[in-house]
Short mmCIF file of C-alpha atoms in Angstrom, two decimals:
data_model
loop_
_atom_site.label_atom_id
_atom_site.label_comp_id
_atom_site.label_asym_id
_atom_site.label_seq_id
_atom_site.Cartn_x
_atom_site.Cartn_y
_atom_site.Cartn_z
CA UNK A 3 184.44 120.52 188.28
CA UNK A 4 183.15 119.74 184.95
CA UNK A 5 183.63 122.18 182.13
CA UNK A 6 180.40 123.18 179.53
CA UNK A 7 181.58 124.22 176.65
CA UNK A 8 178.44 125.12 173.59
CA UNK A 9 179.06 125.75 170.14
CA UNK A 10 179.82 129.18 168.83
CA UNK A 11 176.66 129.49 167.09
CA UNK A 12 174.59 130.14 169.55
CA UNK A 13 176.58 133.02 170.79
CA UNK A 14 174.48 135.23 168.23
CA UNK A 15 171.23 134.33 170.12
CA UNK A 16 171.96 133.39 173.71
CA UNK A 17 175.12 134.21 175.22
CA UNK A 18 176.83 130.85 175.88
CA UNK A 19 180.05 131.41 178.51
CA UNK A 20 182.23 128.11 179.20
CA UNK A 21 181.08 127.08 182.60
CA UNK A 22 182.50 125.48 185.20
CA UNK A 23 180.02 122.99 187.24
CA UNK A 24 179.22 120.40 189.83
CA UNK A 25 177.01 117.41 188.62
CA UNK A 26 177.29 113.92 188.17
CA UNK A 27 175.37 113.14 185.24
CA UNK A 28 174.75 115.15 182.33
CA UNK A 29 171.31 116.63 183.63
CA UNK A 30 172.68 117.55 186.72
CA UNK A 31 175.73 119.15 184.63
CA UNK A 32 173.26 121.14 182.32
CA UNK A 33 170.62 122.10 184.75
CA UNK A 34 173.51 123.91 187.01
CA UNK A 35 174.36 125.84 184.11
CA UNK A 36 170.89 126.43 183.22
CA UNK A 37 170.00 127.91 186.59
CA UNK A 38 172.12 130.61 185.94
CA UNK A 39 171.40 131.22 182.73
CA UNK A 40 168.04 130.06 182.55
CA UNK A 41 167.16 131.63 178.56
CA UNK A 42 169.83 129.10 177.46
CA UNK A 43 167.57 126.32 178.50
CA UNK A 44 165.18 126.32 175.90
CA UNK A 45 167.69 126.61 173.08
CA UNK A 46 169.08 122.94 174.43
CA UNK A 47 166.11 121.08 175.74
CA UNK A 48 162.85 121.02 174.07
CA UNK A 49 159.65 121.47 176.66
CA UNK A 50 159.83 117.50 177.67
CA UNK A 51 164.06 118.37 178.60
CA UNK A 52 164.84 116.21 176.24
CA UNK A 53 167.45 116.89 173.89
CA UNK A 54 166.67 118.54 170.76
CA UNK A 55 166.66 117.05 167.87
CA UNK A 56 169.66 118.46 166.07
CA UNK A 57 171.47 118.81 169.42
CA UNK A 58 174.01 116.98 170.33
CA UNK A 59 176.33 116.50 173.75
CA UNK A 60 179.37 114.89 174.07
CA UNK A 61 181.44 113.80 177.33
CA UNK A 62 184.97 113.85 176.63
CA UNK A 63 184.37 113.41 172.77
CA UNK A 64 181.95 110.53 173.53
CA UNK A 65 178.28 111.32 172.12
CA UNK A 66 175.91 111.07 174.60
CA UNK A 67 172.93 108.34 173.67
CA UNK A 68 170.41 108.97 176.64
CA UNK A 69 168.95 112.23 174.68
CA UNK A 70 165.70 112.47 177.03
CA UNK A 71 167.12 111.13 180.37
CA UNK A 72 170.46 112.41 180.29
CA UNK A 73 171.47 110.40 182.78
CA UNK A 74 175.20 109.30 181.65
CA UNK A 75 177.30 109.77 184.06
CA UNK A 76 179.93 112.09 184.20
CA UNK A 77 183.67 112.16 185.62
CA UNK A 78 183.98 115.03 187.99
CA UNK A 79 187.16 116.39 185.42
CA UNK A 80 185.19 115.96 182.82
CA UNK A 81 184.06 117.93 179.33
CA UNK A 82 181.02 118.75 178.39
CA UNK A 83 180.38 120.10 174.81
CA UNK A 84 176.91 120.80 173.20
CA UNK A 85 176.59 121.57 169.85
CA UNK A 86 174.40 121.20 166.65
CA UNK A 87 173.28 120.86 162.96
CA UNK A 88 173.18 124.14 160.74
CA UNK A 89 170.70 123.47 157.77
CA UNK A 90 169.27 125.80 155.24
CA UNK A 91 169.21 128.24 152.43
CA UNK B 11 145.57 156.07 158.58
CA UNK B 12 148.64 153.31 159.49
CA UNK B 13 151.72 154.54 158.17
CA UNK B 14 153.54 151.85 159.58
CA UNK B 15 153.84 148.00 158.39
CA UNK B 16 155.47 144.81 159.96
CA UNK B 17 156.14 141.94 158.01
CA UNK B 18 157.39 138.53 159.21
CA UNK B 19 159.09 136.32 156.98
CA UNK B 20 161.81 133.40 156.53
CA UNK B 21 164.26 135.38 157.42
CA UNK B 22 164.10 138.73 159.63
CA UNK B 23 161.16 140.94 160.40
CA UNK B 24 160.72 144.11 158.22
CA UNK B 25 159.56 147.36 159.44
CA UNK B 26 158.24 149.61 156.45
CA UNK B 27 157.07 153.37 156.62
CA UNK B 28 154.45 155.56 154.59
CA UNK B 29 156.65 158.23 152.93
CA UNK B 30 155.34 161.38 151.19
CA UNK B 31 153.69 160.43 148.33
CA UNK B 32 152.17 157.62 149.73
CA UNK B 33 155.19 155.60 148.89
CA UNK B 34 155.90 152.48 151.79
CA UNK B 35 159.90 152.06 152.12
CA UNK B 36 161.74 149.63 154.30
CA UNK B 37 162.82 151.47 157.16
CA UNK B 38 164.47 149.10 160.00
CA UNK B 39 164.95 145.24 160.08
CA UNK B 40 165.59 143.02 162.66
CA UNK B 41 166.41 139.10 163.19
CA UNK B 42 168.12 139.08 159.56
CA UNK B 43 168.57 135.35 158.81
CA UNK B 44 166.19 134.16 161.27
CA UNK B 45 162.42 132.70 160.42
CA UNK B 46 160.04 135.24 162.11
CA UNK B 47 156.31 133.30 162.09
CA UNK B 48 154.32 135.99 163.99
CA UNK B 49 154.51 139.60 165.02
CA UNK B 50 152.20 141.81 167.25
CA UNK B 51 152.31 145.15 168.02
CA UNK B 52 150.24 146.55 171.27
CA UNK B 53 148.94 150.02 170.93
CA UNK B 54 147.72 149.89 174.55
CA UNK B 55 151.59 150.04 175.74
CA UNK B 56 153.70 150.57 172.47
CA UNK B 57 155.30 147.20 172.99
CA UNK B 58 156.25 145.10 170.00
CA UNK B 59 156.37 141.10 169.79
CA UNK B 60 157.97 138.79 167.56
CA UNK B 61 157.55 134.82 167.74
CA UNK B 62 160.99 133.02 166.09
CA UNK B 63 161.46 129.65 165.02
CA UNK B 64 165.31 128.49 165.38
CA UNK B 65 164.74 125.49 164.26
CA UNK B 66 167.00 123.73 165.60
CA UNK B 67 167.33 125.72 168.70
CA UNK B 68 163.29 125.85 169.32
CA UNK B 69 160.85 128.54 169.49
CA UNK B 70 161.32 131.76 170.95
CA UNK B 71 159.74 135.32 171.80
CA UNK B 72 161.39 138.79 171.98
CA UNK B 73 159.94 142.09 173.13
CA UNK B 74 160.60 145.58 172.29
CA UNK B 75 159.29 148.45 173.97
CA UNK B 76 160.84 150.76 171.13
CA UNK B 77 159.44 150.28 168.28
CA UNK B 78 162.33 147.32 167.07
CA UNK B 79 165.06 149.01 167.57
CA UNK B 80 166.26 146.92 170.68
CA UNK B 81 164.88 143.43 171.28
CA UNK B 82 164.63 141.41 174.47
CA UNK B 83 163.96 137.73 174.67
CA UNK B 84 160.84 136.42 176.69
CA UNK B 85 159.95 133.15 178.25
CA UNK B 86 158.06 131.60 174.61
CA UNK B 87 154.89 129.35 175.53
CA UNK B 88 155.77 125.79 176.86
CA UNK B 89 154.26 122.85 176.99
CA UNK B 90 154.09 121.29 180.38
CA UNK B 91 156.40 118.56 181.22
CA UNK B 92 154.33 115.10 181.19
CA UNK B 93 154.71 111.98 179.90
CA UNK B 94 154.80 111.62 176.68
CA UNK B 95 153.54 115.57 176.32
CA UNK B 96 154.70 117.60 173.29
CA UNK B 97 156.72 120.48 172.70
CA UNK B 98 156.25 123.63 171.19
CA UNK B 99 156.81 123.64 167.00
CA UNK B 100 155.14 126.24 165.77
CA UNK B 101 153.83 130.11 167.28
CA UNK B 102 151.40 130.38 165.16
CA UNK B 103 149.15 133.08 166.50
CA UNK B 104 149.37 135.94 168.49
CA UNK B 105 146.61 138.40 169.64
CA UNK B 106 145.39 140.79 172.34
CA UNK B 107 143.77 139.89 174.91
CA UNK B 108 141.07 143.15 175.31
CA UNK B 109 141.54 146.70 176.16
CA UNK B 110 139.95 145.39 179.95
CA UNK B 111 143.05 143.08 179.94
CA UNK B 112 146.25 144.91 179.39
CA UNK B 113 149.30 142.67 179.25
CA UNK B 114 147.29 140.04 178.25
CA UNK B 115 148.11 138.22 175.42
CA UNK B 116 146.63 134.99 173.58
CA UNK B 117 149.16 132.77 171.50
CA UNK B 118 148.04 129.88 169.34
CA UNK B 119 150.76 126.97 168.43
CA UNK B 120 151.31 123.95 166.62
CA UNK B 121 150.46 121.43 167.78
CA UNK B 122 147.62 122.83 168.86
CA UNK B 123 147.67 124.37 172.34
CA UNK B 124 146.32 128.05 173.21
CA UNK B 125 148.09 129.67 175.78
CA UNK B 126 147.40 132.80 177.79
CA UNK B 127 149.86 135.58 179.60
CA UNK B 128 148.68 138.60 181.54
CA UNK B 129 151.73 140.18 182.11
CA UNK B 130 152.96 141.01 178.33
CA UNK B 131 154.93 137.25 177.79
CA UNK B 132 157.05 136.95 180.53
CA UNK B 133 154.62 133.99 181.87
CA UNK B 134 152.66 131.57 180.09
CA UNK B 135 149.86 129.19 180.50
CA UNK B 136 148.10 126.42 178.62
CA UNK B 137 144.63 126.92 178.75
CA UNK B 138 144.45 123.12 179.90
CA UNK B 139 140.11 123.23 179.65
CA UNK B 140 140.57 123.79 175.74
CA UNK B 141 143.73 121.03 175.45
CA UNK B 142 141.59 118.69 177.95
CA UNK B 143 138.82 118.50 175.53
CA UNK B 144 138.27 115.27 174.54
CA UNK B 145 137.90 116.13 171.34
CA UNK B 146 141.06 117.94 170.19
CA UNK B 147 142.42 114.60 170.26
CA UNK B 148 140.98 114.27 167.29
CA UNK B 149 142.61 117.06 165.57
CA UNK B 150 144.73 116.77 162.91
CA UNK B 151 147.51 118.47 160.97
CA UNK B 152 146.64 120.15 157.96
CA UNK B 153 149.72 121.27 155.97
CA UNK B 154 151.83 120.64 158.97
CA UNK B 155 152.56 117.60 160.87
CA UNK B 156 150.60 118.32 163.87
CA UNK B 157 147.18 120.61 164.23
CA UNK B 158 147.95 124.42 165.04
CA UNK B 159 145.50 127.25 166.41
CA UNK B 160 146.14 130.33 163.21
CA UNK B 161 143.39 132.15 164.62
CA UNK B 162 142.43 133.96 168.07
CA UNK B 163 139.45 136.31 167.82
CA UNK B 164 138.80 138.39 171.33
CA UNK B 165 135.12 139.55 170.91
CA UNK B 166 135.46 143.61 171.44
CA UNK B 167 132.06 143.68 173.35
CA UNK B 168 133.54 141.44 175.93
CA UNK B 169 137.09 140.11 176.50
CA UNK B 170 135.99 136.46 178.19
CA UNK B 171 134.07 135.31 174.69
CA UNK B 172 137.35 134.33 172.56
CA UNK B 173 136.95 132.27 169.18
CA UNK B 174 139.58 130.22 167.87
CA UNK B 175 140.10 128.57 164.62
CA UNK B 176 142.32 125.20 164.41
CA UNK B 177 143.61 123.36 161.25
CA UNK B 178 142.01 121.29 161.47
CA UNK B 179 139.65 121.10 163.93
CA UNK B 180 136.87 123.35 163.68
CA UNK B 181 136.02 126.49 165.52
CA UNK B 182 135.45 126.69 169.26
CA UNK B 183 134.04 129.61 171.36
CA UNK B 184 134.62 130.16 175.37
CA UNK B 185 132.55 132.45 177.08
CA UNK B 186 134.01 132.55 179.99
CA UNK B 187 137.73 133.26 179.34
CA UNK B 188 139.18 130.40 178.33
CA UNK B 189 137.24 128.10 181.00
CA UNK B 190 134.89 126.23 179.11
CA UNK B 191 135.07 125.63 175.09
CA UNK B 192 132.94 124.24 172.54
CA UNK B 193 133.22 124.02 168.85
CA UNK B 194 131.03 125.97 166.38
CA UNK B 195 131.18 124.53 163.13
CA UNK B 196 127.39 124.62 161.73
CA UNK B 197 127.29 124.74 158.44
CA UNK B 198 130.74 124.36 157.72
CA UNK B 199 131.59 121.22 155.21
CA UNK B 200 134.22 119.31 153.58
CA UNK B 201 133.50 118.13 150.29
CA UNK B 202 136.99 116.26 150.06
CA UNK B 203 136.42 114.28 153.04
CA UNK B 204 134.16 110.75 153.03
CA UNK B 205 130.44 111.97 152.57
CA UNK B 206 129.84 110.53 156.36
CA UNK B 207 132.32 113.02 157.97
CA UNK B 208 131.88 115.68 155.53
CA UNK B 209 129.76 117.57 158.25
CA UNK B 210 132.15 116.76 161.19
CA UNK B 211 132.67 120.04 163.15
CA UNK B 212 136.11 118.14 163.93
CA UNK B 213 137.74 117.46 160.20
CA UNK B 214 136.52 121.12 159.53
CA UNK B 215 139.79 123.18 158.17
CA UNK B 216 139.59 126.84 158.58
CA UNK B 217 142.83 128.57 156.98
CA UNK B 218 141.99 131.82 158.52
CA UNK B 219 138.64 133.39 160.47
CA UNK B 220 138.36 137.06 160.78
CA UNK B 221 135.99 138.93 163.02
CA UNK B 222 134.34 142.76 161.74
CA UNK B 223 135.29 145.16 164.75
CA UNK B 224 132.14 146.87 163.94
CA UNK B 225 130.27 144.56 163.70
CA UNK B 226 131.37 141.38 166.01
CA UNK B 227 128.61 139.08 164.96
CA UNK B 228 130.21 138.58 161.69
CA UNK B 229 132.69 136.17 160.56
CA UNK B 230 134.30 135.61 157.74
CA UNK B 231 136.63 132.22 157.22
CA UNK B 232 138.87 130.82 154.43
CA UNK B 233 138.29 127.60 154.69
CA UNK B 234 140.21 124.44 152.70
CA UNK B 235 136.89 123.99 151.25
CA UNK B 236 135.80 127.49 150.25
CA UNK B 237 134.97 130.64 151.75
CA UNK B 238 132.18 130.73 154.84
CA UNK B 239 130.56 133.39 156.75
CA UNK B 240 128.80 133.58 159.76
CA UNK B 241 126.70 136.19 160.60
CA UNK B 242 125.99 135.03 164.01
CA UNK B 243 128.99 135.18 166.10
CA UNK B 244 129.62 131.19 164.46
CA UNK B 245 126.47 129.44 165.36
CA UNK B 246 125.54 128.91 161.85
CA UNK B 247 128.05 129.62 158.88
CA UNK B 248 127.04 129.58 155.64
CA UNK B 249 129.14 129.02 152.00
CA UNK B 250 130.17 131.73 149.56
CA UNK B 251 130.53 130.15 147.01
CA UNK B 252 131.02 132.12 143.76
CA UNK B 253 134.55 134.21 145.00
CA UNK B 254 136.41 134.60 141.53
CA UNK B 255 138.73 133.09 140.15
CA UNK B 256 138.66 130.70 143.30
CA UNK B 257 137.07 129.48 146.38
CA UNK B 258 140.66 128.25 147.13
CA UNK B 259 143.34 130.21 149.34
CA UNK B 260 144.66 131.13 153.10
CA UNK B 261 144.08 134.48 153.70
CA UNK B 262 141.04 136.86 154.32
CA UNK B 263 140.61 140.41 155.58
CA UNK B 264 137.12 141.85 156.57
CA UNK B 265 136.54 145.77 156.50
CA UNK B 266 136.96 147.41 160.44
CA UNK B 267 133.52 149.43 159.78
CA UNK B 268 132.19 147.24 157.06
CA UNK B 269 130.91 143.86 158.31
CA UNK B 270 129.47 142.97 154.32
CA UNK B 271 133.44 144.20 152.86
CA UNK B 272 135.92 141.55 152.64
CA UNK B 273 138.91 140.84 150.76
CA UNK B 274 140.31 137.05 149.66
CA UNK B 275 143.61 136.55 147.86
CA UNK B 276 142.54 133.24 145.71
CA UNK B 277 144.44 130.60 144.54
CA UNK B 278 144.21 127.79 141.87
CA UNK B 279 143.06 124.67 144.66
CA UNK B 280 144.59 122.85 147.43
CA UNK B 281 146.96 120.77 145.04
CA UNK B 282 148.24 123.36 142.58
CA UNK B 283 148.65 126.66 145.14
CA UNK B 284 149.39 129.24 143.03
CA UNK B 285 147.52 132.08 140.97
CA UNK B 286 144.90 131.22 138.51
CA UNK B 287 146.52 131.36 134.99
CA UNK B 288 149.39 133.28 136.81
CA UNK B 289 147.49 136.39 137.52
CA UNK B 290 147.51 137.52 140.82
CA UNK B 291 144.34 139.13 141.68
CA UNK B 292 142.51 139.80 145.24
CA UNK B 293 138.79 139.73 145.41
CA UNK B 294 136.71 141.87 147.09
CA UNK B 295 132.87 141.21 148.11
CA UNK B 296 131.50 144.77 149.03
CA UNK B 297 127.82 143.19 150.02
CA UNK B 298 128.61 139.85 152.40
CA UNK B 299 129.71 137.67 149.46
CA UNK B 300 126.85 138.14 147.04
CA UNK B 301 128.77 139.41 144.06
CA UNK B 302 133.05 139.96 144.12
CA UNK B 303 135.45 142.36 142.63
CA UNK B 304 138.75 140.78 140.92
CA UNK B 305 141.18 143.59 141.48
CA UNK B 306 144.12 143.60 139.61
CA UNK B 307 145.52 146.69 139.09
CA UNK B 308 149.17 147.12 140.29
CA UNK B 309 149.33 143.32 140.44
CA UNK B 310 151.40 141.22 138.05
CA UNK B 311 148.67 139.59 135.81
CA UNK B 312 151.92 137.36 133.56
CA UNK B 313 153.96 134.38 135.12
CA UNK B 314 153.15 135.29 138.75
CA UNK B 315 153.14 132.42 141.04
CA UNK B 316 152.85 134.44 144.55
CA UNK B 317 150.90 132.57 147.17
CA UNK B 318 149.68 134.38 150.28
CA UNK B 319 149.93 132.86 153.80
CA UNK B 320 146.95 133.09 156.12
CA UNK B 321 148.41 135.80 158.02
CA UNK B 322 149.74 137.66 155.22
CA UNK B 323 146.89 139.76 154.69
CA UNK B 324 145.91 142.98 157.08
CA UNK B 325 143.87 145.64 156.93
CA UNK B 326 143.99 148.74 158.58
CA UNK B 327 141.64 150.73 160.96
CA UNK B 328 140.29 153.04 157.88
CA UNK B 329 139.65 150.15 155.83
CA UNK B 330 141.24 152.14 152.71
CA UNK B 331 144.72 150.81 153.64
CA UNK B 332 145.56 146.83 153.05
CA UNK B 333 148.87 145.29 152.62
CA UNK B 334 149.93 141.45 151.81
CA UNK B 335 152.89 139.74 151.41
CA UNK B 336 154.12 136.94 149.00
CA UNK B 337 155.86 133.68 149.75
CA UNK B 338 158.15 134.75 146.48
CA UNK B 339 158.75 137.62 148.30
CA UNK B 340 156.72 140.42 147.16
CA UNK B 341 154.84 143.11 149.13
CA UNK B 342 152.03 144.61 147.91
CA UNK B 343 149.89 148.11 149.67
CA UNK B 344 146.67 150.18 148.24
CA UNK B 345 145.48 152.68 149.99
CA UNK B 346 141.89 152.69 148.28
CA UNK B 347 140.52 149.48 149.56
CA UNK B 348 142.57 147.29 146.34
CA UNK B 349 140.98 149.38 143.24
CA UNK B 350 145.04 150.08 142.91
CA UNK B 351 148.29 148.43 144.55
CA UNK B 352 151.66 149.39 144.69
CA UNK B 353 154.36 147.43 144.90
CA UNK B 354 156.80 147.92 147.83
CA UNK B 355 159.29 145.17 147.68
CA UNK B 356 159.19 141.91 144.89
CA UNK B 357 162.63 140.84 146.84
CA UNK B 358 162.19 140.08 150.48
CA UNK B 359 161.95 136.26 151.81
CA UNK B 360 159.22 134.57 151.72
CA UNK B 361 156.47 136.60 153.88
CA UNK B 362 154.73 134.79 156.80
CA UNK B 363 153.02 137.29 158.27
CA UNK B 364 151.74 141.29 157.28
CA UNK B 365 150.31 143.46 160.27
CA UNK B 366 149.59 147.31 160.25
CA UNK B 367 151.21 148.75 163.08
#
C-alpha cells in the first residue's frame, strides 16, 4: 500500500488523515484518496487536475515533475507527501 | 432598517451590528487570516455564503445556515476539464437568482465564466452559451490577469432577463435565463483606447453596474472611463460626466426607491487611485446625475488615501442606511443617505466587499 501523507497546514481547512492506498502512479494514488475525501481535491488539483501551482508531491523524497499528468509511477511501499508554499503578510 | 453588516476582506469576514445609539460594533468574525472576496446573505432561507481565495490551495465556498456562527464548505464553481481549459482564480460575484428561483444562485469569476446553482451551491454549472460566445474571447483583464464577471443583475420583474458586467468586456443581457446573451454597450466609450475601438462594446470596462429595484429600467455603471447610466434596461447608456471631484473610481450604489439617487466614492484617475487631495468624499446625484453632492462629513478630509473596491459599497432597503469599506481598512456607515458618516472601524484589513444583511 502506498502511504499519503499532506502537510499540516491544511489541517486548518480540510482535514487531511495519512492514508493508506492502492495506485500505481501518482494520480491513481491521489484520486483513491480523493474519493473518500472528495473536499480535499480541490485544495490539491486545480479544475484541469493539475497540480497547483505552489503544490508540490514527492515520492519517497523525490519531487514529482509530471505536475498535470501525474503519471510517475509509484512503488507499491511507497510515500507519498504533498505539501506547499506559505506566502504573505 | 438593516442592522446588520458583512464585510469581506484580506483576511476574515466581519459581522457588525446596529447598537443603541445607532452605533455599528463588530460582533462575530469568521475565516481570520483568510482572504474572503465575496459574501451573500439569502433572506429567502437565512443562509449565508462566503467565496475564499486560499491562494495557494484554490478557491472555495462555505455555507452557514446560522447566521456565521458555524460554516460548512460547498463544492466552489469549476471549470470543466478540457484541453487547455482554465481554472477558477477569482469568485468575484455572487447574487440571487429571483424570489421564483429559490436556491438559485449566480456567481461571476475570473477569468470570466458565469456559473449558475439551483440548489444553494452544492452544484455548479457554467453557463457554456455565455462562455461559447465568440466574442468573450476577446475579453481582457483589466486590473487582473484574466477578465472577471463583478457584476450579476437579476431583473426583479422577471428572473430569466439577467445583466452582467465584465472587465472588460462590456455588458451582456439574456432573456431567457442564461440561454442566449448579447452585449449592450451603446453609448458606452473609452477615451483611453485607439479612437477606432473607442466605441467597441468589447474593450468597454465597467467597474461596477447597479440596477434601481424600483425602478429596473435604470442603470447606473462606474466605468474606467467615467460614470454611465442607462435608463433603458442598457440599450442606450449615456455619460455623466460632471461627478465631483472625479469621474474616476470602482464603486456605485443606486437608491432601492430612488432610480435618479446614486452614490459614487471617487478617486483621483486610473493611475494615481487614491482620494483627490487626500479627502475622502462620496458623491451623491439626487436627480440622475445632473448636479452631485460631495459629502464629507464624518470622513477624513487630511492625508487619507482610502480607496474603495467595487463591491465595497451597499446600500440598504430604506435607502437612508449605506456602508463602505476601505482597502486601508476603514469602515464607514450613515444612516441619512451620507449627509453624516460614522466611523466603525479605521483598523480592519483591507475590505473587499460591504453587504447589508
Amino acid at each position: 500500500m502506498v502511504k499519503v501523507r499532506f502537510t499540516s497546514n491544511l489541517e486548518r481547512h480540510v482535514k487531511t488523515p495519512t492514508a493508506e492506498v492502492a495506485g500505481g502512479t501518482v494520480r491513481e494514488a491521489l484520486d483513491a484518496v480523493f474519493s473518500s475525501n472528495p473536499m480535499l481535491r480541490s485544495y490539491i488539483l486545480d479544475d484541469q487536475g493539475a497540480l497547483r501551482r505552489h503544490v508540490m508531491v514527492f515520492v519517497d523524497g523525490e519531487q514529482v515533475l509530471d505536475r498535470s499528468g501525474l503519471a510517475d509511477v509509484v512503488p507499491s511501499d511507497a510515500e507519498i507527501f504533498v505539501m506547499q508554499a506559505l506566502s504573505g503578510g | 432598517m438593516s442592522d446588520r453588516l458583512l464585510a469581506a476582506t484580506r483576511k476574515g469576514l466581519f459581522q457588525m451590528v446596529r447598537r443603541a445609539g445607532s452605533s455599528w460594533r463588530v460582533d462575530r468574525t469568521s475565516f481570520i487570516g483568510d482572504p474572503v472576496t465575496m459574501v451573500l446573505s439569502d433572506p429567502r432561507d437565512g443562509t449565508l455564503y462566503a467565496a475564499l481565495n486560499l491562494g495557494h490551495f484554490g478557491v472555495k465556498l462555505h455555507r452557514s445556515e446560522d447566521d456565521g456562527a458555524s460554516w460548512s464548505e460547498i463544492q466552489a464553481p469549476r471549470y470543466p476539464e478540457s484541453e487547455d481549459g482554465p481554472s477558477m482564480k477569482l469568485l468575484w460575484s455572487l447574487e440571487l437568482a429571483g424570489d421564483d428561483r429559490p436556491g438559485g444562485l449566480w456567481a461571476g469569476s475570473i477569468p470570466g465564466g458565469l456559473f449558475y446553482s439551483a440548489d444553494r451551491g452544492d452544484s455548479w454549472e457554467l453557463n457554456q452559451p455565455l462562455w461559447d460566445m465568440p466574442e468573450r474571447e476577446k475579453w481582457f483583464g483589466g486590473g487582473y490577469d484574466d477578465p472577471g464577471i463583478h457584476s450579476i443583475c437579476v431583473d426583479p420583474r422577471d428572473s430569466a432577463v439577467v445583466r452582467v458586467a465584465v472587465s472588460c468586456g462590456g455588458v451582456w443581457e439574456s432573456r431567457d435565463h442564461g440561454r442566449s446573451w448579447k452585449v449592450m454597450c451603446d453609448g458606452m466609450f473609452a477615451a483611453y483606447m485607439p479612437p477606432d475601438r473607442k466605441h467597441d462594446p468589447l474593450i468597454q470596462d465597467p467597474h461596477r453596474m447597479v440596477q434601481c429595484p424600483a425602478d429596473p429600467d435604470m442603470f447606473y455603471a462606474q466605468h474606467h472611463n467615467g460614470v454611465f447610466r442607462s435608463a433603458d434596461s442598457c440599450a442606450h447608456w449615456s455619460e455623466i460626466p460632471n461627478v465631483p471631484p472625479s469621474v474616476f473610481g470602482f464603486a456605485v450604489a443606486v437608491h432601492p426607491k430612488d432610480p435618479e439617487t446614486a452614490w459614487f466614492v471617487p478617486a483621483v484617475k486610473d493611475e494615481c487611485r487614491v482620494p483627490v487631495d487626500g479627502k475622502l468624499v462620496v458623491a451623491r446625484t439626487t436627480d440622475g446625475g445632473k448636479t452631485f453632492a460631495e459629502l464629507r462629513n464624518g470622513l477624513p478630509q487630511d492625508h487619507a488615501y482610502d480607496l474603495v473596491f467595487r463591491h465595497a459599497l451597499d446600500v440598504d432597503e430604506t435607502g437612508r442606511v449605506l456602508a463602505f469599506g476601505s482597502t486601508t481598512g476603514s469602515l464607514w456607515v450613515t444612516e441619512d443617505g451620507g449627509d453624516h458618516w460614522q466611523s466603525v472601524s479605521n483598523h480592519l484589513p483591507p475590505i473587499y466587499a460591504v453587504r447589508f444583511a
